[in-house]
């Protein structure tokens, strides 16, 4: 929440403009990779920069979003969910209705077009829940690119349907057995692949993390969420919303929603991290709520690491939030106090998952269920004329086995 | 003059190549690492690169990853790595010690504590794999202040216009990465190494050593011919993996473990 003192004084509207020319969001971001990859990230930054004024590229991107992804996604007033929360009005930005079932495809389409422009024939990706892997495999099939997806061995078990979807799409899914065998280890392995095959390979990072320019370009591709939401809000609500709520793992769906509203001081923002079994238990994936700044996977950002600087294993019921870091722009927005970072536990997310399913007939991804949980709590504190927009970043079909298992149901 | 500069100058004067083994501190335990360091000197090492274990070694291949995992299963900390150096220095004031690792453990310790301690225990050089020159200014300045060399990598992908920014901060030696890939990968393209090293020679007076993919006497000899020295990591860590996890290692067993270094020494000595 913006404190009243701040909103009363006039502030420099450029203070949320990031990153700077060297990829820094305040003290965060930057380029922290081995020398072998420096040329590749510099080339990517140069090419991306040159495309910023390339109308043809962005027209192609817009075309794909409209005709292939199915955008714009609706802004939906969740009436029964609102009644259940008992306060402010809850709206859902329906990213779950995108082709492939989540916001991830907004980014993979953009990056795959970029890869094509750069003449790369082979794409690699890391995936946690499998959504980014599916979205990468999908666009690879669409554009005729070879695709290899790194996925932690534990996640492969948790997200079996998505693994099969990737295979059906023609991708090679590589099981990662090192470290904690989840998303962070998949990212390590993808970085190793990239260093080895740097000449012909484009690495599609799935979130707003990694070395510059990834946090910027993934954000730019995801900003379609916020731009549409802004227009839809003005059209449907007649004004800007009072609050935005999105889940934060790496944070791409959240930054995509938040970024076009950063300079609108009346709009409060809430990023919801995975509280796992509860922040106090240490078993969570909430670096902004309970971590400290450090360096991992190419950028400086809030991380969950121990007193000796080793990255901690995280826990979340949702594989897509099970990551010890977060995009550097979120770290900056936390320090600037522009976005409030809160958490929802596994249990709260599960409860929200069921509520949304039963009250609205929409099965949310477990990731997005964290945002739903937090937004319902927030709505309860607000009068009925206030409006909250939740980013429903993905659909929950992929999670039904997980949910059944937790509840002791055999499918 | 730093200890590494002194070692490099002495070697150059004697037309001798530098031999730099790499091992992971704490693999399989701290006591064995200490014993191995002395054994490596006996086998002909001039400088030792001591790996600081990190949970997410994204520039390393599977052999070193497993070494790091063995070390971290004992919860080896950066503080303990510094203590090993202190112990080593009590006995050996000649051999160069370079700490090699990733940035996060150093950030969490804080640069100041790290540099103060490293200087205090007798570390000669620091090589942070994921800290390129553009991000290195603060740490580099503190290390220079404490007369510790900061070593940087040059890769086959490094563009010519970038080399100057690397050599501007690099001291001690320049580490040429022989291949595109991770540590321990197979080195196949000798031709490109030759061309890239002679290109680098025109741009720096720093000693150039080659690492990544040097696995035996023959590859050490071939690479040694092109450069001022070689680094051997994965081939050694692969042998260390065979050691039992015990505190008192048999001296003969350690000789066997480090044999690849003795063989590399022999091959390098034949070059001159």
XYZ file of C-alpha atoms in Angstrom:
683
model
C 0.000 0.000 0.000
C 1.281 3.456 -0.822
C 1.469 5.534 2.310
C -0.452 8.778 2.189
C 2.589 10.950 2.750
C 4.185 9.626 -0.396
C 1.137 10.027 -2.583
C 0.576 13.569 -1.327
C 3.952 14.819 -2.486
C 4.821 14.939 -6.135
C 7.402 12.329 -6.991
C 9.649 11.832 -9.967
C 7.622 9.652 -12.332
C 10.803 8.218 -13.833
C 11.826 6.623 -10.556
C 10.373 3.270 -11.607
C 12.139 3.290 -14.970
C 14.479 0.354 -15.108
C 16.780 -1.160 -15.923
C 19.610 1.272 -16.644
C 21.871 0.791 -19.657
C 23.892 -1.893 -17.887
C 20.860 -3.851 -16.778
C 20.544 -2.669 -13.185
C 17.367 -2.002 -11.256
C 18.911 0.055 -8.475
C 21.381 -2.350 -6.839
C 19.740 -5.415 -8.425
C 19.970 -7.196 -11.762
C 23.169 -6.889 -13.783
C 25.089 -9.567 -15.623
C 26.634 -12.296 -13.462
C 27.522 -15.148 -15.777
C 30.675 -16.965 -16.827
C 32.797 -15.369 -19.522
C 31.694 -17.909 -22.150
C 28.145 -16.531 -22.028
C 28.963 -12.826 -21.937
C 29.111 -12.444 -25.705
C 25.772 -14.217 -26.035
C 23.948 -12.002 -23.539
C 25.550 -8.893 -25.008
C 24.478 -9.918 -28.504
C 20.967 -10.566 -27.220
C 20.855 -7.141 -25.586
C 22.049 -5.466 -28.789
C 19.590 -7.292 -31.019
C 16.725 -6.653 -28.625
C 17.626 -2.986 -28.385
C 17.683 -2.697 -32.167
C 14.209 -4.243 -32.342
C 12.654 -1.708 -29.995
C 11.838 0.536 -32.951
C 11.291 -2.293 -35.439
C 7.591 -2.014 -36.263
C 7.616 -5.219 -38.283
C 8.870 -7.298 -35.356
C 6.288 -5.957 -32.942
C 3.525 -6.292 -35.521
C 4.472 -9.940 -35.909
C 4.410 -10.352 -32.133
C 0.980 -8.686 -31.894
C -0.312 -10.868 -34.702
C 0.777 -14.038 -32.902
C -0.757 -12.851 -29.640
C -4.069 -12.192 -31.306
C -4.388 -15.130 -33.670
C -2.306 -17.823 -31.983
C -2.516 -17.063 -28.260
C -6.075 -15.737 -28.403
C -5.578 -12.323 -26.868
C -6.878 -10.129 -25.454
C -7.725 -12.284 -22.468
C -10.899 -11.188 -20.661
C -11.127 -9.205 -17.469
C -13.832 -11.063 -15.595
C -15.869 -9.872 -12.624
C -15.990 -12.779 -10.177
C -19.303 -12.024 -8.519
C -19.682 -15.107 -6.358
C -16.072 -15.018 -5.280
C -16.597 -11.355 -4.331
C -19.629 -12.280 -2.233
C -17.676 -15.028 -0.505
C -14.815 -12.656 0.329
C -17.264 -10.054 1.608
C -15.815 -6.667 0.679
C -14.107 -5.191 -2.378
C -14.953 -6.424 -5.861
C -12.719 -9.158 -7.271
C -11.873 -9.250 -10.957
C -9.823 -11.915 -12.690
C -7.442 -11.230 -15.548
C -7.932 -14.484 -17.407
C -4.418 -15.482 -18.471
C -5.577 -19.058 -17.925
C -7.520 -18.726 -21.181
C -4.404 -18.215 -23.266
C -3.329 -20.956 -25.631
C -1.335 -23.465 -23.500
C -3.202 -22.330 -20.394
C -0.998 -19.705 -18.802
C 0.712 -16.348 -19.234
C 3.992 -18.045 -20.123
C 3.232 -18.098 -23.838
C 3.241 -14.270 -24.060
C 6.958 -14.476 -23.395
C 7.881 -17.601 -25.326
C 6.267 -16.268 -28.512
C 8.260 -13.073 -28.189
C 11.552 -14.830 -27.460
C 11.086 -17.441 -30.168
C 10.535 -14.666 -32.714
C 13.708 -13.087 -31.353
C 15.563 -16.404 -31.716
C 14.413 -16.624 -35.317
C 15.621 -13.083 -35.979
C 19.013 -14.017 -34.537
C 19.262 -17.050 -36.795
C 19.278 -19.569 -33.946
C 17.950 -22.996 -34.828
C 17.896 -24.632 -31.432
C 16.079 -23.413 -28.351
C 16.491 -24.533 -24.774
C 14.371 -23.760 -21.743
C 14.106 -24.613 -18.074
C 10.816 -25.377 -16.459
C 9.403 -25.873 -12.976
C 5.687 -26.568 -13.194
C 6.091 -27.404 -16.847
C 4.061 -24.418 -18.045
C 7.057 -22.583 -19.451
C 8.358 -25.845 -20.932
C 5.027 -26.446 -22.630
C 4.879 -22.848 -23.831
C 8.428 -23.157 -25.219
C 7.753 -26.516 -26.868
C 4.577 -25.060 -28.347
C 6.231 -22.084 -30.011
C 9.132 -24.292 -31.125
C 6.615 -26.510 -32.910
C 4.891 -23.427 -34.309
C 8.149 -22.000 -35.694
C 9.909 -25.253 -36.578
C 12.717 -24.943 -34.021
C 14.505 -27.780 -32.212
C 13.577 -27.642 -28.508
C 15.201 -29.078 -25.380
C 13.600 -28.542 -21.984
C 15.456 -29.017 -18.703
C 13.284 -30.061 -15.801
C 14.121 -31.167 -12.260
C 13.611 -34.882 -11.678
C 11.258 -34.154 -8.769
C 9.179 -31.765 -10.877
C 8.920 -34.363 -13.633
C 7.149 -36.585 -11.121
C 4.944 -33.753 -9.817
C 3.921 -32.543 -13.265
C 3.661 -35.700 -15.347
C 0.871 -34.445 -17.669
C 2.931 -31.443 -18.733
C 5.948 -33.658 -19.399
C 3.866 -35.708 -21.768
C 2.481 -32.570 -23.427
C 6.017 -31.354 -24.117
C 6.922 -34.694 -25.628
C 3.821 -34.670 -27.797
C 4.900 -31.245 -29.026
C 8.206 -32.720 -30.130
C 10.433 -31.380 -27.360
C 13.195 -33.338 -25.731
C 12.625 -33.259 -21.955
C 15.862 -33.683 -20.009
C 15.616 -34.819 -16.410
C 17.933 -32.930 -14.029
C 19.203 -34.968 -11.118
C 21.669 -32.531 -9.560
C 21.113 -30.430 -6.441
C 17.540 -30.184 -5.204
C 16.235 -31.547 -8.541
C 13.823 -28.653 -9.039
C 13.613 -25.436 -11.039
C 16.890 -23.862 -9.889
C 18.847 -26.955 -10.891
C 17.074 -27.065 -14.237
C 18.226 -23.480 -14.744
C 21.836 -24.415 -13.885
C 21.696 -27.199 -16.436
C 20.203 -24.944 -19.102
C 23.038 -22.450 -18.499
C 25.565 -25.282 -18.968
C 23.894 -26.324 -22.210
C 23.902 -22.728 -23.417
C 27.620 -22.299 -22.682
C 28.310 -25.490 -24.634
C 26.071 -24.796 -27.637
C 26.200 -21.029 -27.621
C 26.680 -20.684 -31.393
C 23.338 -22.107 -32.536
C 21.289 -22.022 -29.334
C 18.827 -19.509 -27.934
C 17.979 -19.853 -24.240
C 14.339 -18.924 -23.552
C 14.312 -17.977 -19.878
C 10.815 -18.356 -18.495
C 10.764 -15.591 -15.953
C 11.981 -12.056 -15.292
C 15.266 -13.313 -13.850
C 18.654 -14.233 -15.300
C 21.320 -11.901 -16.682
C 20.409 -8.648 -18.410
C 18.593 -8.297 -20.826
C 16.297 -11.169 -19.775
C 14.538 -9.440 -16.856
C 13.764 -6.524 -19.176
C 12.747 -8.415 -22.281
C 10.611 -10.987 -20.483
C 8.906 -8.125 -18.670
C 8.311 -6.284 -21.926
C 6.704 -9.363 -23.463
C 4.547 -9.905 -20.363
C 3.447 -6.269 -20.146
C 0.673 -7.091 -22.578
C -1.158 -8.346 -19.460
C -1.038 -4.995 -17.706
C -1.695 -2.921 -20.812
C -4.843 -4.873 -21.595
C -5.906 -4.799 -17.948
C -5.531 -1.045 -17.861
C -7.741 -0.577 -20.909
C -10.280 -3.136 -19.737
C -10.430 -1.582 -16.302
C -11.127 1.875 -17.725
C -13.761 0.394 -19.991
C -15.458 -2.018 -17.600
C -14.957 -0.369 -14.205
C -14.733 3.163 -15.519
C -11.496 3.868 -13.680
C -8.239 2.292 -12.622
C -8.426 -0.530 -10.082
C -7.595 0.084 -6.435
C -5.328 -2.912 -6.152
C -3.571 -5.521 -8.250
C -2.688 -8.954 -6.891
C -0.431 -11.529 -8.541
C 1.592 -14.515 -7.419
C 5.389 -14.229 -7.487
C 7.770 -17.100 -8.129
C 10.275 -15.610 -10.528
C 7.629 -12.960 -10.940
C 6.894 -12.661 -14.668
C 3.094 -12.663 -14.483
C 3.232 -10.155 -11.626
C 5.602 -7.742 -13.340
C 3.580 -8.056 -16.537
C 0.483 -6.929 -14.689
C 2.151 -4.346 -12.425
C 4.525 -2.584 -14.749
C 2.039 -0.560 -16.817
C 0.530 0.701 -13.522
C 3.730 1.554 -11.628
C 3.300 5.291 -12.099
C -0.365 5.258 -11.097
C -0.014 6.050 -7.456
C -3.630 5.244 -6.626
C -3.120 1.610 -7.613
C -1.809 -0.538 -4.764
C 0.058 -3.697 -5.695
C 0.507 -6.995 -3.944
C 2.973 -9.682 -4.968
C 2.134 -12.976 -3.298
C 4.992 -15.358 -2.604
C 4.704 -19.024 -1.731
C 4.501 -19.306 2.043
C 4.743 -23.105 1.873
C 4.238 -24.566 5.323
C 4.537 -21.046 6.780
C 7.376 -18.503 6.747
C 8.285 -19.381 10.344
C 8.924 -23.030 9.433
C 11.603 -22.093 6.904
C 9.853 -24.368 4.413
C 8.672 -21.870 1.842
C 9.718 -20.114 -1.339
C 9.462 -16.488 -0.291
C 12.816 -14.714 -0.827
C 11.274 -11.228 -0.757
C 9.451 -11.935 2.501
C 12.228 -13.843 4.245
C 15.426 -13.711 2.172
C 18.296 -11.307 1.613
C 20.121 -9.955 -1.449
C 22.650 -12.187 -3.165
C 23.690 -13.402 -6.617
C 22.275 -16.389 -8.467
C 21.567 -17.293 -12.086
C 23.038 -14.186 -13.578
C 21.534 -11.452 -11.427
C 21.664 -9.826 -8.013
C 18.345 -10.137 -6.247
C 16.661 -11.303 -3.048
C 17.470 -14.957 -2.490
C 16.941 -17.681 0.005
C 20.429 -18.616 1.081
C 21.903 -19.835 4.347
C 24.446 -18.048 6.547
C 27.272 -19.499 4.429
C 25.775 -18.291 1.155
C 24.495 -21.637 -0.090
C 21.165 -21.534 -1.849
C 18.458 -23.120 0.266
C 16.018 -25.711 -0.904
C 12.573 -24.250 -1.154
C 9.159 -25.677 -0.586
C 5.855 -24.889 -2.193
C 2.840 -26.963 -3.105
C 3.122 -25.332 -6.503
C 6.122 -26.274 -8.605
C 5.995 -22.981 -10.490
C 6.697 -20.954 -7.342
C 9.304 -23.347 -5.979
C 12.322 -21.142 -6.721
C 14.795 -19.558 -4.246
C 15.219 -16.313 -6.195
C 13.005 -13.698 -7.762
C 13.270 -11.242 -10.632
C 15.540 -8.287 -9.794
C 12.893 -5.689 -10.625
C 10.737 -7.106 -7.824
C 13.661 -6.724 -5.408
C 13.903 -3.100 -6.441
C 10.149 -2.493 -6.174
C 10.227 -4.026 -2.715
C 12.995 -1.677 -1.575
C 11.201 1.271 -3.185
C 8.069 0.151 -1.315
C 6.029 0.421 -4.520
C 4.797 -3.164 -4.299
C 3.798 -4.976 -1.108
C 5.154 -8.477 -0.991
C 3.140 -10.871 1.110
C 2.754 -14.632 1.206
C 0.076 -17.292 1.095
C 0.689 -20.740 2.543
C 0.112 -24.066 0.806
C -3.040 -24.479 2.841
C -4.404 -21.047 1.988
C -3.666 -21.620 -1.700
C -5.444 -24.984 -1.619
C -8.478 -23.420 0.014
C -8.560 -20.684 -2.618
C -8.146 -23.285 -5.355
C -11.342 -24.984 -4.205
C -13.245 -21.756 -3.633
C -12.616 -20.401 -7.106
C -13.392 -23.765 -8.660
C -16.694 -24.155 -6.824
C -17.829 -20.538 -6.870
C -16.894 -19.543 -10.400
C -16.343 -22.781 -12.305
C -12.735 -21.797 -12.935
C -9.988 -24.205 -11.892
C -6.936 -22.052 -11.159
C -3.311 -23.147 -11.262
C -1.919 -23.683 -7.770
C 0.464 -20.790 -8.472
C -2.406 -18.419 -9.210
C -4.349 -19.807 -6.239
C -1.823 -18.028 -4.002
C -2.907 -14.710 -5.525
C -6.579 -15.639 -5.124
C -6.053 -16.463 -1.444
C -4.325 -13.198 -0.723
C -6.788 -11.118 -2.748
C -9.748 -12.578 -0.872
C -8.139 -11.564 2.413
C -7.491 -8.089 1.057
C -11.037 -7.752 -0.306
C -12.443 -8.523 3.132
C -10.700 -5.408 4.492
C -12.091 -3.148 1.769
C -15.483 -1.492 1.212
C -17.668 -2.801 -1.599
C -16.860 0.018 -3.997
C -13.180 -0.889 -4.167
C -11.900 -3.034 -7.017
C -9.137 -5.608 -6.937
C -7.743 -7.288 -10.024
C -6.190 -10.711 -9.598
C -3.878 -12.060 -12.258
C -5.238 -15.546 -12.854
C -1.944 -16.521 -14.442
C -2.755 -20.124 -15.308
C -5.340 -22.834 -15.305
C -5.235 -25.716 -12.861
C -5.749 -28.771 -15.054
C -2.070 -29.615 -14.637
C -2.467 -29.612 -10.839
C -5.440 -31.880 -10.331
C -3.235 -34.906 -9.614
C -1.291 -32.928 -7.014
C -4.467 -31.722 -5.360
C -6.012 -35.201 -5.357
C -2.864 -36.677 -3.856
C -2.728 -34.095 -1.051
C -6.347 -34.829 -0.242
C -5.822 -38.567 -0.283
C -7.913 -39.170 -3.369
C -6.845 -41.827 -5.875
C -7.602 -40.918 -9.470
C 55.261 -7.997 -6.413
C 52.549 -10.515 -5.564
C 53.431 -14.107 -4.843
C 51.784 -15.204 -8.102
C 53.749 -12.643 -10.134
C 56.892 -13.828 -8.434
C 56.094 -17.478 -9.210
C 55.291 -16.644 -12.837
C 58.440 -14.578 -13.332
C 60.629 -17.231 -11.783
C 59.056 -19.887 -14.008
C 59.474 -17.724 -17.101
C 63.141 -17.090 -16.270
C 63.686 -20.836 -15.896
C 61.632 -21.480 -19.068
C 59.299 -23.535 -16.977
C 55.535 -23.877 -17.454
C 53.110 -23.230 -14.621
C 51.128 -26.205 -13.389
C 47.921 -25.329 -11.583
C 45.714 -28.076 -10.191
C 42.146 -27.334 -9.071
C 40.362 -29.179 -6.307
C 37.183 -28.565 -4.337
C 37.826 -27.573 -0.729
C 36.224 -30.076 1.617
C 36.001 -32.908 -0.926
C 35.711 -35.463 0.571
C 36.581 -33.616 3.816
C 38.697 -30.683 4.981
C 41.541 -32.814 6.368
C 41.953 -34.648 3.075
C 41.958 -31.374 1.141
C 44.814 -30.130 3.342
C 46.776 -33.336 2.818
C 46.108 -33.224 -0.932
C 47.338 -29.644 -1.216
C 50.753 -30.574 0.145
C 50.805 -33.668 -2.033
C 50.020 -31.562 -5.112
C 53.032 -29.358 -4.358
C 55.166 -32.486 -4.092
C 53.891 -33.585 -7.507
C 54.941 -30.299 -9.080
C 52.123 -27.790 -8.621
C 53.193 -24.134 -8.687
C 49.835 -22.672 -7.775
C 46.726 -24.373 -6.373
C 43.220 -23.310 -7.280
C 41.085 -24.112 -4.295
C 37.413 -24.335 -5.153
C 34.930 -22.697 -2.789
C 31.941 -25.049 -2.889
C 28.663 -23.486 -4.014
C 25.262 -25.135 -4.248
C 24.639 -23.948 -7.808
C 27.852 -24.302 -9.821
C 26.360 -23.438 -13.195
C 29.695 -23.172 -15.034
C 30.891 -26.583 -13.908
C 30.448 -29.975 -15.487
C 29.205 -33.087 -13.670
C 32.583 -34.142 -12.207
C 33.151 -30.910 -10.294
C 29.439 -30.640 -9.457
C 29.682 -33.978 -7.670
C 32.841 -32.859 -5.871
C 30.967 -29.775 -4.694
C 28.041 -31.908 -3.539
C 30.418 -34.170 -1.562
C 31.903 -31.114 0.093
C 28.554 -29.514 0.847
C 27.241 -32.748 2.336
C 29.734 -31.862 5.117
C 28.436 -28.287 5.161
C 31.820 -26.880 4.207
C 31.783 -23.098 4.567
C 33.861 -20.313 3.029
C 35.189 -19.629 6.519
C 36.530 -23.173 6.694
C 38.071 -22.842 3.234
C 39.971 -19.806 4.494
C 41.076 -21.784 7.539
C 42.543 -24.495 5.292
C 44.638 -21.834 3.592
C 45.827 -20.578 6.975
C 46.914 -24.110 7.915
C 48.633 -24.590 4.561
C 50.548 -21.326 4.909
C 52.018 -22.432 8.227
C 54.022 -25.009 6.282
C 54.267 -23.641 2.748
C 55.104 -20.033 1.908
C 56.069 -20.660 -1.734
C 53.041 -22.129 -3.466
C 50.411 -19.759 -4.809
C 46.852 -20.152 -3.590
C 43.940 -18.953 -5.687
C 40.400 -19.223 -4.378
C 37.982 -20.028 -7.167
C 34.235 -20.020 -6.837
C 30.946 -18.229 -7.291
C 29.976 -14.857 -5.915
C 27.115 -15.567 -3.517
C 29.062 -17.047 -0.580
C 31.382 -14.006 -0.742
C 28.471 -11.553 -0.927
C 26.851 -13.153 2.077
C 30.126 -13.075 4.037
C 30.505 -9.433 2.865
C 33.350 -8.341 0.623
C 35.195 -6.654 3.445
C 35.291 -9.656 5.769
C 36.228 -11.926 2.886
C 39.079 -9.735 1.668
C 40.394 -9.094 5.185
C 40.379 -12.796 6.005
C 41.788 -13.855 2.642
C 44.612 -11.401 3.018
C 45.218 -12.450 6.601
C 45.473 -16.179 5.831
C 47.695 -15.742 2.773
C 45.427 -16.101 -0.254
C 47.206 -14.848 -3.385
C 44.453 -14.644 -5.940
C 40.691 -14.777 -6.305
C 38.748 -15.961 -9.337
C 34.969 -15.558 -9.254
C 33.423 -17.404 -12.163
C 30.176 -15.427 -12.261
C 31.700 -12.004 -11.642
C 32.629 -10.339 -14.934
C 34.804 -7.194 -14.878
C 31.814 -4.873 -15.331
C 30.380 -6.026 -11.990
C 33.726 -6.517 -10.238
C 34.818 -2.979 -9.438
C 34.131 -2.938 -5.697
C 35.564 -6.355 -4.939
C 38.495 -5.796 -7.284
C 39.395 -2.505 -5.611
C 39.363 -4.112 -2.177
C 41.416 -7.083 -3.342
C 43.958 -4.790 -5.005
C 44.194 -2.760 -1.827
C 45.098 -5.973 -0.002
C 47.546 -6.975 -2.752
C 45.502 -9.978 -3.778
C 45.358 -10.695 -7.503
C 41.980 -10.837 -9.235
C 42.031 -13.415 -11.991
C 39.604 -13.283 -14.889
C 38.660 -15.678 -17.642
C 38.855 -15.176 -21.368
C 36.711 -17.553 -23.426
C 36.704 -18.507 -27.094
C 33.554 -16.359 -27.360
C 35.199 -13.265 -25.837
C 35.167 -10.461 -28.374
C 38.408 -8.607 -29.076
C 36.939 -5.288 -28.000
C 36.215 -6.784 -24.604
C 39.678 -8.164 -23.874
C 41.004 -4.760 -22.798
C 38.328 -4.433 -20.102
C 39.374 -7.826 -18.759
C 43.119 -7.273 -18.823
C 42.628 -3.859 -17.203
C 41.450 -5.551 -13.997
C 43.196 -8.898 -14.263
C 46.465 -9.511 -12.476
C 48.514 -12.602 -11.625
C 47.582 -14.599 -14.700
C 44.917 -14.632 -17.370
C 42.841 -17.811 -17.461
C 42.026 -18.852 -21.006
C 39.009 -21.157 -21.222
C 39.944 -23.617 -23.951
C 36.448 -24.523 -25.074
C 32.823 -23.503 -25.258
C 31.241 -25.429 -22.468
C 31.651 -26.353 -18.840
C 34.604 -27.653 -16.848
C 35.640 -31.171 -17.734
C 34.259 -31.155 -21.284
C 36.337 -32.719 -24.043
C 38.822 -30.425 -25.726
C 38.729 -30.962 -29.460
C 39.650 -27.753 -31.226
C 43.400 -27.213 -30.750
C 43.519 -24.967 -33.815
C 41.253 -22.299 -32.365
C 43.168 -22.320 -29.076
C 46.411 -21.644 -30.926
C 44.918 -18.737 -32.839
C 43.178 -17.244 -29.821
C 46.247 -17.441 -27.595
C 48.443 -15.677 -30.129
C 45.743 -13.033 -30.479
C 45.718 -12.590 -26.703
C 49.523 -12.327 -26.606
C 49.259 -9.191 -28.688
C 46.900 -7.676 -26.163
C 48.464 -8.488 -22.819
C 51.745 -9.096 -21.092
C 50.047 -11.158 -18.392
C 51.007 -14.815 -18.174
C 48.317 -16.871 -19.926
C 47.289 -20.238 -18.587
C 44.820 -22.603 -20.206
C 42.092 -24.493 -18.420
C 38.921 -26.552 -19.122
C 39.365 -29.891 -20.874
C 42.976 -30.675 -19.918
C 42.791 -34.195 -18.622
C 46.197 -35.890 -18.928
C 49.893 -35.532 -19.691
C 49.316 -35.398 -23.413
C 46.730 -32.609 -23.380
C 48.788 -30.779 -20.734
C 51.828 -30.969 -23.011
C 49.896 -29.798 -26.046
C 48.320 -26.850 -24.240
C 51.488 -26.052 -22.313
C 53.232 -25.503 -25.608
C 50.812 -22.693 -26.431
C 50.651 -20.968 -23.073
C 52.541 -20.190 -19.888
C 50.839 -22.933 -17.971
C 47.886 -25.236 -17.614
C 45.096 -25.838 -15.139
C 43.883 -29.352 -14.404
C 40.615 -29.660 -12.509
C 38.080 -32.315 -13.444
C 40.722 -34.988 -14.129
C 41.976 -34.556 -10.563
C 38.534 -34.243 -8.958
C 37.542 -37.460 -10.723
C 40.366 -39.241 -8.846
C 39.509 -37.540 -5.557
C 36.001 -38.972 -5.969
C 37.501 -42.427 -5.509
C 38.962 -41.603 -2.094
C 37.291 -43.011 0.953
C 35.821 -40.371 3.213
C 38.303 -40.628 6.064
C 40.457 -38.150 7.939
C 43.830 -39.905 7.746
C 44.514 -40.728 4.143
C 47.343 -43.058 3.270
C 50.240 -41.124 1.656
C 50.628 -43.709 -1.095
C 46.936 -43.453 -1.911
C 47.205 -39.656 -2.162
C 50.206 -40.030 -4.488
C 48.111 -42.265 -6.680
C 45.215 -39.778 -6.579
C 47.425 -36.894 -7.691
C 49.404 -38.864 -10.247
C 47.850 -36.944 -13.141
C 49.579 -33.832 -11.790
C 52.962 -35.550 -11.629
C 52.481 -36.796 -15.172
C 51.469 -33.343 -16.369
C 54.563 -31.896 -14.665
C 56.727 -34.336 -16.514
C 55.086 -33.545 -19.842
C 55.435 -29.794 -19.248
C 59.092 -30.135 -18.244
C 59.807 -31.896 -21.508
C 58.650 -28.847 -23.413
C 61.679 -26.795 -22.436
